[in-house]
Each structure stands twice: as C-alpha cells, then as structure tokens.
mmCIF file of C-alpha atoms in Angstrom:
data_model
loop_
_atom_site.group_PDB
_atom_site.id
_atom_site.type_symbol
_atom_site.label_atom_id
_atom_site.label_comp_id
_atom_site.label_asym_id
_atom_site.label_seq_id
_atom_site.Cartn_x
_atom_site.Cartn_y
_atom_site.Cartn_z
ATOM 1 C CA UNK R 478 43.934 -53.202 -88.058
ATOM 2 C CA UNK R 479 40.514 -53.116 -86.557
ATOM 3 C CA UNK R 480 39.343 -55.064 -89.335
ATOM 4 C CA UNK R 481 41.756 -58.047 -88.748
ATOM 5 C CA UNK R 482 40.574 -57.581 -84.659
ATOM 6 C CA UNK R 483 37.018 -58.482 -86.060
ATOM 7 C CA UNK R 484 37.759 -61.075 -88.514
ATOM 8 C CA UNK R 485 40.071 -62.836 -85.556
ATOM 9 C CA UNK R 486 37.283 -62.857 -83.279
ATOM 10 C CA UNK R 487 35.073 -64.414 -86.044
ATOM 11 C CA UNK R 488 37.137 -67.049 -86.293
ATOM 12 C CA UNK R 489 36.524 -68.067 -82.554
ATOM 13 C CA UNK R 490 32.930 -68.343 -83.534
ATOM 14 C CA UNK R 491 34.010 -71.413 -86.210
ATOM 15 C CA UNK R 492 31.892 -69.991 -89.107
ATOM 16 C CA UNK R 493 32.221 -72.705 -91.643
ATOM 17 C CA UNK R 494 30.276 -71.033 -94.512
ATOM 18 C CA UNK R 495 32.620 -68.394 -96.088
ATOM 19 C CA UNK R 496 29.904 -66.214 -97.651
ATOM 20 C CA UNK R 497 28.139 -65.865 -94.439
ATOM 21 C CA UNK R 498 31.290 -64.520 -93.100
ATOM 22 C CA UNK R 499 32.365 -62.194 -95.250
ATOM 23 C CA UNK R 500 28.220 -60.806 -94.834
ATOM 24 C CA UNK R 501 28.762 -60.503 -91.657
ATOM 25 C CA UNK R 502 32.058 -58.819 -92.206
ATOM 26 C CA UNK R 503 30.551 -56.830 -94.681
ATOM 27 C CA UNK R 504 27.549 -55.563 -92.582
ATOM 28 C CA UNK R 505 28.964 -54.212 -89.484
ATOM 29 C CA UNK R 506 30.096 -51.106 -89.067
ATOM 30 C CA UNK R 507 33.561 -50.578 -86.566
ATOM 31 C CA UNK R 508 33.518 -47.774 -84.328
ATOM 32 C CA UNK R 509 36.053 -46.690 -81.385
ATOM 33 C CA UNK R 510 34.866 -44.904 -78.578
ATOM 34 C CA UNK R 511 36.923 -43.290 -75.765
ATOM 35 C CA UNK R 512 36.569 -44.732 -72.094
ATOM 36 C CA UNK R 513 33.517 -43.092 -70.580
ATOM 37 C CA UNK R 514 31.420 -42.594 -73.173
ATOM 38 C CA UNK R 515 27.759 -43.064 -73.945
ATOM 39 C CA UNK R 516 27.324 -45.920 -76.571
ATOM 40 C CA UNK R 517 23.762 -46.664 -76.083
ATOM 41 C CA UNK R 518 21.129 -44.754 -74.585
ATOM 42 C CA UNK R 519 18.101 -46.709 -73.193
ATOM 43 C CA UNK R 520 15.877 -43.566 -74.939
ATOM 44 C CA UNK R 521 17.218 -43.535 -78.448
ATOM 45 C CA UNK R 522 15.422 -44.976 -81.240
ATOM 46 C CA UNK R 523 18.364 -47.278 -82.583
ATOM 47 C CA UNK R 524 18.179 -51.242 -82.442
ATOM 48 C CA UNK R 525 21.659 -51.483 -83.493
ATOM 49 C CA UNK R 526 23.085 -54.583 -82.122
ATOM 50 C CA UNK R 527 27.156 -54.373 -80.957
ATOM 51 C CA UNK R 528 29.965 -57.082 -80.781
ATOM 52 C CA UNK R 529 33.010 -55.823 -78.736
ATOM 53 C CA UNK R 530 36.039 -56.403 -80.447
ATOM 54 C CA UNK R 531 38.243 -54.765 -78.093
ATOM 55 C CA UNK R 532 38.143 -53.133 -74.638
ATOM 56 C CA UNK R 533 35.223 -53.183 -72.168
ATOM 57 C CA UNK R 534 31.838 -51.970 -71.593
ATOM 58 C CA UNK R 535 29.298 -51.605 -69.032
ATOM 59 C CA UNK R 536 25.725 -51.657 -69.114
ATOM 60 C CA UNK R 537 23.680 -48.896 -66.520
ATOM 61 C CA UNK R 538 20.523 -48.348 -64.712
ATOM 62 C CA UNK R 539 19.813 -44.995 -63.487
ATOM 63 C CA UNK R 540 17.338 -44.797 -60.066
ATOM 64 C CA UNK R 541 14.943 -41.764 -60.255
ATOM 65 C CA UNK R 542 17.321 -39.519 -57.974
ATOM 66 C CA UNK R 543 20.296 -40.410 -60.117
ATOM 67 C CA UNK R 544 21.703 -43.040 -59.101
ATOM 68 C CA UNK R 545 23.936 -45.669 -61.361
ATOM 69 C CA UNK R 546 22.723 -49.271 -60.867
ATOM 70 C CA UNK R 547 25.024 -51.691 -62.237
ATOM 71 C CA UNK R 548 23.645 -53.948 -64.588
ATOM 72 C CA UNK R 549 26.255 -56.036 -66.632
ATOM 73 C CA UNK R 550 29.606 -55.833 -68.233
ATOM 74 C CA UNK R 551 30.736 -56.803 -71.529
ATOM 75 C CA UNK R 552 34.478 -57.442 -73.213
ATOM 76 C CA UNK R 553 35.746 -58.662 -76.097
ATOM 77 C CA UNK R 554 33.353 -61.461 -78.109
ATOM 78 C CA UNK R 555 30.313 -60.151 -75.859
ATOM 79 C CA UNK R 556 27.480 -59.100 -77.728
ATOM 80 C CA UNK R 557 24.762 -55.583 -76.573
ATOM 81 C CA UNK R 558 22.041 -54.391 -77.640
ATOM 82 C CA UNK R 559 20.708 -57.486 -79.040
ATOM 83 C CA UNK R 560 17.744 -57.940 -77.462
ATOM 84 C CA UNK R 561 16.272 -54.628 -78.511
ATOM 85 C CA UNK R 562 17.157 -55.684 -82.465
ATOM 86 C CA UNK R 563 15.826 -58.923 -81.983
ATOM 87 C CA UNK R 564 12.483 -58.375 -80.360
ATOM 88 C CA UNK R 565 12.486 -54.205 -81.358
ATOM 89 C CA UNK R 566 11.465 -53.612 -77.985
ATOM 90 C CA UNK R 567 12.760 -50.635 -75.842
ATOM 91 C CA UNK R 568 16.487 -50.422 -74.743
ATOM 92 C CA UNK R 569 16.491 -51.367 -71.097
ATOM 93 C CA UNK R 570 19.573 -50.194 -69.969
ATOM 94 C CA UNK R 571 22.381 -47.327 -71.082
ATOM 95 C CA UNK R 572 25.550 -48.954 -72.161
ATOM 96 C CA UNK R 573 29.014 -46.668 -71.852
ATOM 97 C CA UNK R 574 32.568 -47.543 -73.012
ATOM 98 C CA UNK R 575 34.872 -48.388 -69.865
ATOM 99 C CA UNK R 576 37.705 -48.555 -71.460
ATOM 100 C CA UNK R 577 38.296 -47.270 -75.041
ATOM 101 C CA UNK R 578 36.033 -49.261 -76.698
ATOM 102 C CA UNK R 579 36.077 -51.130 -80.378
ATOM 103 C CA UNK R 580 32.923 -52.351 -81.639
ATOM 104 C CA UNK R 581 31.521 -54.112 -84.694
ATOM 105 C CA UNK R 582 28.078 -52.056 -85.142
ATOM 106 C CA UNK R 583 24.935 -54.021 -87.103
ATOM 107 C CA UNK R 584 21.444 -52.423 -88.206
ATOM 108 C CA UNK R 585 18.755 -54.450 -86.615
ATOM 109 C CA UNK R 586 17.658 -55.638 -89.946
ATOM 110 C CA UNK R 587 21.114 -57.224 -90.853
ATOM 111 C CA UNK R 588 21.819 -58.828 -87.611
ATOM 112 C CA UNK R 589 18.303 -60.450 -87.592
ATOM 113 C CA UNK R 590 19.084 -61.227 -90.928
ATOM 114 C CA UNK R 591 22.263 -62.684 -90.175
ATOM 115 C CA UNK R 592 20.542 -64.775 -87.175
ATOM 116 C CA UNK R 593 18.255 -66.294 -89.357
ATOM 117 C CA UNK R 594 20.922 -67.595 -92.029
ATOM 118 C CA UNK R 595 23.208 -69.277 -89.986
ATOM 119 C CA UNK R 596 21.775 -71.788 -87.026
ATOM 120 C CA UNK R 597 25.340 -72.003 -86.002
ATOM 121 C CA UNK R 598 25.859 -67.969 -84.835
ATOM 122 C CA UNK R 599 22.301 -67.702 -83.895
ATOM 123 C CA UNK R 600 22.844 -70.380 -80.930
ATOM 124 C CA UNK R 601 26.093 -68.681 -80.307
ATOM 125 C CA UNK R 602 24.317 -65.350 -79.592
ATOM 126 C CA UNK R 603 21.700 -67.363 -77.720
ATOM 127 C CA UNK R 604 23.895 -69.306 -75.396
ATOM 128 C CA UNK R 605 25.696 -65.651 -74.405
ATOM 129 C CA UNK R 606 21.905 -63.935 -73.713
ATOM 130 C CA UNK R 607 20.722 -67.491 -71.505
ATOM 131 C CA UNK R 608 24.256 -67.149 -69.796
ATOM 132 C CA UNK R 609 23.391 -63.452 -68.952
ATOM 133 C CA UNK R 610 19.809 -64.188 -67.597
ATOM 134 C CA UNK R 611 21.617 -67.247 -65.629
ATOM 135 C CA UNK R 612 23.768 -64.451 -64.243
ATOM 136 C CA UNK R 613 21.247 -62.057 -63.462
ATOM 137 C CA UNK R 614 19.233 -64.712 -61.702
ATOM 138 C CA UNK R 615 21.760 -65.677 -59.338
ATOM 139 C CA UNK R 616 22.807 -62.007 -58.669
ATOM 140 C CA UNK R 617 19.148 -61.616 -57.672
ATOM 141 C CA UNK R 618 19.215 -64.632 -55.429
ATOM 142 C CA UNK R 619 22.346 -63.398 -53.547
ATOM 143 C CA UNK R 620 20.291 -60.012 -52.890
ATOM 144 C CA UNK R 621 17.967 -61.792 -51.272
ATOM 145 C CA UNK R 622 20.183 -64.356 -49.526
ATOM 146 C CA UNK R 623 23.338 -63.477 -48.805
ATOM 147 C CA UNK R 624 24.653 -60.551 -46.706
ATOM 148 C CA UNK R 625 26.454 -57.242 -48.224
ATOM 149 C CA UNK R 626 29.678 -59.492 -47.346
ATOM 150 C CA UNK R 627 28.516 -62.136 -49.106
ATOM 151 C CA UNK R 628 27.756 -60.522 -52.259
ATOM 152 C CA UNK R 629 30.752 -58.668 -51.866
ATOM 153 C CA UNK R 630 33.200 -61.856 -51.525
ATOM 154 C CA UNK R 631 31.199 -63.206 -54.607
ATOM 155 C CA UNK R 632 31.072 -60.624 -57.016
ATOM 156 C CA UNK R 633 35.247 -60.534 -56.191
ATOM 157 C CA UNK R 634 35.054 -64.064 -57.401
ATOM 158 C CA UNK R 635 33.535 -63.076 -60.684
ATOM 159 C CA UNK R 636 35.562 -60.372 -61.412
ATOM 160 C CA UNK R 637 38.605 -62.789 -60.553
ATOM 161 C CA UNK R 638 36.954 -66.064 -62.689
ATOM 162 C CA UNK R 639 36.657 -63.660 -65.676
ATOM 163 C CA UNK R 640 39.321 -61.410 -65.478
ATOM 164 C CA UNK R 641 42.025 -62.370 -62.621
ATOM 165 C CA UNK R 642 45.154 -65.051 -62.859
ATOM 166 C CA UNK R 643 45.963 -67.898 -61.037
ATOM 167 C CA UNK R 644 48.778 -66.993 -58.029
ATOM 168 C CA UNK R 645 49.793 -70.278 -57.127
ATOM 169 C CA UNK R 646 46.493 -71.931 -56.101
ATOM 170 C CA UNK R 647 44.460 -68.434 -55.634
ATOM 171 C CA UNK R 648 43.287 -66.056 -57.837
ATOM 172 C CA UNK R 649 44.048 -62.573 -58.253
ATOM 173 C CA UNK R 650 42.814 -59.513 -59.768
ATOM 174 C CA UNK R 651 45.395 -56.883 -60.744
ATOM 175 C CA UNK R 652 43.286 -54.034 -60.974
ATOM 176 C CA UNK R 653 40.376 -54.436 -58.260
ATOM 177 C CA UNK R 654 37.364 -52.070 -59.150
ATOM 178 C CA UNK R 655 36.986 -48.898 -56.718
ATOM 179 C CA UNK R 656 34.937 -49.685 -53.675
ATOM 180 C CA UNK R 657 32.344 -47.342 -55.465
ATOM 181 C CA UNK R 658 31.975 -49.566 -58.652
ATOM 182 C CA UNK R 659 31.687 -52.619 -56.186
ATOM 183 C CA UNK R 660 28.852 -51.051 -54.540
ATOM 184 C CA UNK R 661 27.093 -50.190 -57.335
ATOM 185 C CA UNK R 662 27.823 -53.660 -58.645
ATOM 186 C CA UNK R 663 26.101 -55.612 -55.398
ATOM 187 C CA UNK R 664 23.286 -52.275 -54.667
ATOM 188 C CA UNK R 665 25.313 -51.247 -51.531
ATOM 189 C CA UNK R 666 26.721 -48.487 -50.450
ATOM 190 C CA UNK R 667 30.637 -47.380 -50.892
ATOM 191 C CA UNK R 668 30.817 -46.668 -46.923
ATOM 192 C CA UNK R 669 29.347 -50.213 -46.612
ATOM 193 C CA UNK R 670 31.397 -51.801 -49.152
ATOM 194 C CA UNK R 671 34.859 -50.283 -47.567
ATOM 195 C CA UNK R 672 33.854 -51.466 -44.613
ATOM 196 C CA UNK R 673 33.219 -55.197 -45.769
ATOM 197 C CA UNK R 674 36.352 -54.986 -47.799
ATOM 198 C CA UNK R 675 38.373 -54.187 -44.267
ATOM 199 C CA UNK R 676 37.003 -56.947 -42.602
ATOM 200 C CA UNK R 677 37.685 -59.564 -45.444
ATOM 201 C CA UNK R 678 40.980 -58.559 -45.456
ATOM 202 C CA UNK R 679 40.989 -58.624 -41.629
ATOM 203 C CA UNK R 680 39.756 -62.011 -41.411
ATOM 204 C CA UNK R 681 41.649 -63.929 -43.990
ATOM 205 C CA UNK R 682 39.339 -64.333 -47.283
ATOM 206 C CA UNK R 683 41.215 -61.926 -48.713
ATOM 207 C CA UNK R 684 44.599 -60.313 -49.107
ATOM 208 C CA UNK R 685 45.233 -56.506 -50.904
ATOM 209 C CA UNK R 686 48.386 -54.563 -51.909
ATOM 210 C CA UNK R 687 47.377 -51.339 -53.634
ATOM 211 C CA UNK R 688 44.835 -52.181 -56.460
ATOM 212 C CA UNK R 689 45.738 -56.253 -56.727
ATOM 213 C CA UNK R 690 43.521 -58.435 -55.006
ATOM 214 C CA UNK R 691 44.296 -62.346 -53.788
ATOM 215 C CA UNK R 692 41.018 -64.230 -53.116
ATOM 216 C CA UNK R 693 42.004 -66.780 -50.447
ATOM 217 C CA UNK R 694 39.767 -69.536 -49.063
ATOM 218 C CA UNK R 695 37.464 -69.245 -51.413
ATOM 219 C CA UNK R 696 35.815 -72.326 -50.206
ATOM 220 C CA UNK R 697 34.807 -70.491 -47.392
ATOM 221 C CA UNK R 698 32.059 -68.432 -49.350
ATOM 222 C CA UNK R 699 28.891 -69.555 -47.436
ATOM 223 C CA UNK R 700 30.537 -69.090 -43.995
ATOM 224 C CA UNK R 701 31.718 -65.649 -45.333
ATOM 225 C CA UNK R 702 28.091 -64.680 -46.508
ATOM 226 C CA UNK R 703 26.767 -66.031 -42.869
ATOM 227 C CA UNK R 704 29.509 -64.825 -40.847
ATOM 228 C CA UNK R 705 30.276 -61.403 -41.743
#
C-alpha cells in the first residue's frame, strides 16, 4: 500500500526515464510515524533527505527558554531535510510528524545522486526550496510591516489557499489551527492572537463556527493589517 502511495506521487513528478524511477523507488526507505513525533532533530548527525507521501509535518525552532518557533509545514509531495543532504551542512530546524506521518526516507548520498542524474527532478526539488525561501521572505516582511492582525488575517489566508475549500466565493478552513499554533506561526502571543481573532470576527473579515473558518473580504487585507 505505501508503496503504491509513493509510486502515485512519482508519477505527479512526470519522470519520463523508467530506470531512474524505479532507482528512486528503489532507494528510499518508507517509514510511518505517529502524530507528534520527532522525525528530525536539528542535532543528529543524519543528512537523510524526506518526501512526504502522506500526512503532514512541521518544521520547529526552539528559543533558548523553550519556546517553539514555527518555521514551515510540509504535506504530501513536500520534500525536508534536503538542504542538509545537499550542502551536508547542519540541520537548522527539528521537524515532527503532525499528523501520522508517511515518508519516503533517502541517504544523502542517493538523493544527491539521484539529483545529479535527472535535470528534470533536480529542478523539481529546486523550484519547492526557492518557493520556501520566497515564503520565508515575505513572512519576514509582514513581521516587520504589518500588525499582529495583519499577519494574523494573512497567515489564515495561507492556511485557507493551501488547505481550505471554496464556500461560494470565500474560502474556508475546516479545521482552523488552535490560537496557540497561530501564534507560534506569526511570533505572537496566544492571549494576543485570541484577541485579534475576536475582533476579525467582530468586524467582518472573518466568520467562525466551532473549528471552521470563512475568510470574508479578503480584499480588505491591507486595511485589516492598518486598521486593527
């Protein structure tokens, strides 16, 4: 089963040359993990490289007194790790399963390997690390330039663009994150966060029953980032 899971997702990444497939096939390992659990930690030795074939993950910071830092998220087709088997540098982050978790594991050796016999899946795992950067850029920016509203209202967007429906002519998300995760997602505070969720709801941006969130007027981002 969790075989045909990886060889379905290989097929989204239009490998042409069969023997290149089946090495890649071949040189993964699958493992399952249970929600909550340590996958990578930024202090182990490993430069194993992961593609998620099922579930989601999340990628960690932890602040001197503690603290999780939110750092990125990753579901099924995403690729972690990478960067440390690519360049053998240190792990930056900690990466746990939120959800149970299926992964296709590589050796840093293969999956360089791999990179350098097919141009093909080596831009493909490019194109997802520039569009990571791209996002980590412009989550910096909005630290710097938009209010704890702001960043609030837009990290609901992303979290509706990449896993909500369309409602009609909104978006929703069926299963908002807890006000904690959202703080830790924009480096607020969960008091802070409640607070900013109230008055979005209050004012119109958005609407809430239970855990399932409709983003309304979205066009309205910059006066919600000003406003609030």
């Amino acid at each position: 089963m969790h075989v045909r899971l990886f060889e379905e997702l290989l097929d989204t990444f239009e490998i042409a040359d069969d023997d290149l497939r089946n090495r890649i096939l071949s040189s993964a390992r699958i493992q399952e993990y249970p929600a909550n659990a340590e996958v990578i930690s930024s202090i182990e030795a490993s430069r194993a490289a992961y593609l998620v074939l099922e579930g989601k993950a999340k990628a960690l910071l932890f602040s001197g007194e503690g603290n999780q830092i939110w750092f990125n998220d990753f579901r099924k087709g995403d690729f972690f790790g990478e960067m440390a088997a690519i360049t053998t540098s240190d792990r930056s982050a900690d990466v746990y399963s939120e959800t149970a978790l299926i992964v296709a594991k590589f050796d840093a050796q293969d999956f360089v390997s791999i990179l350098q016999s097919d141009g093909q899946f080596c831009f493909f795992v490019t194109q997802q690390i520039v569009d990571r950067f791209r996002k980590t850029s412009k989550k910096m920016f909005e630290l710097s330039a938009l209010t704890v509203a702001g960043r609030t209202y837009a990290e609901l967007l992303r979290i509706a663009g990449t896993e909500g429906a369309i409602d009609g002519s909104n978006l929703t998300i069926d299963n908002m994150p807890s006000v904690a995760e959202l703080a830790r997602r924009i480096y607020s505070t969960r008091e802070t966060v409640s607070r900013v969720v109230n008055e979005l709801q209050q004012k119109g941006f958005i609407s809430r029953i239970d855990n399932k969130v409709t983003i309304l007027n979205s066009e309205f981002f910059t006066f919600v980032g000003e406003q609030i």
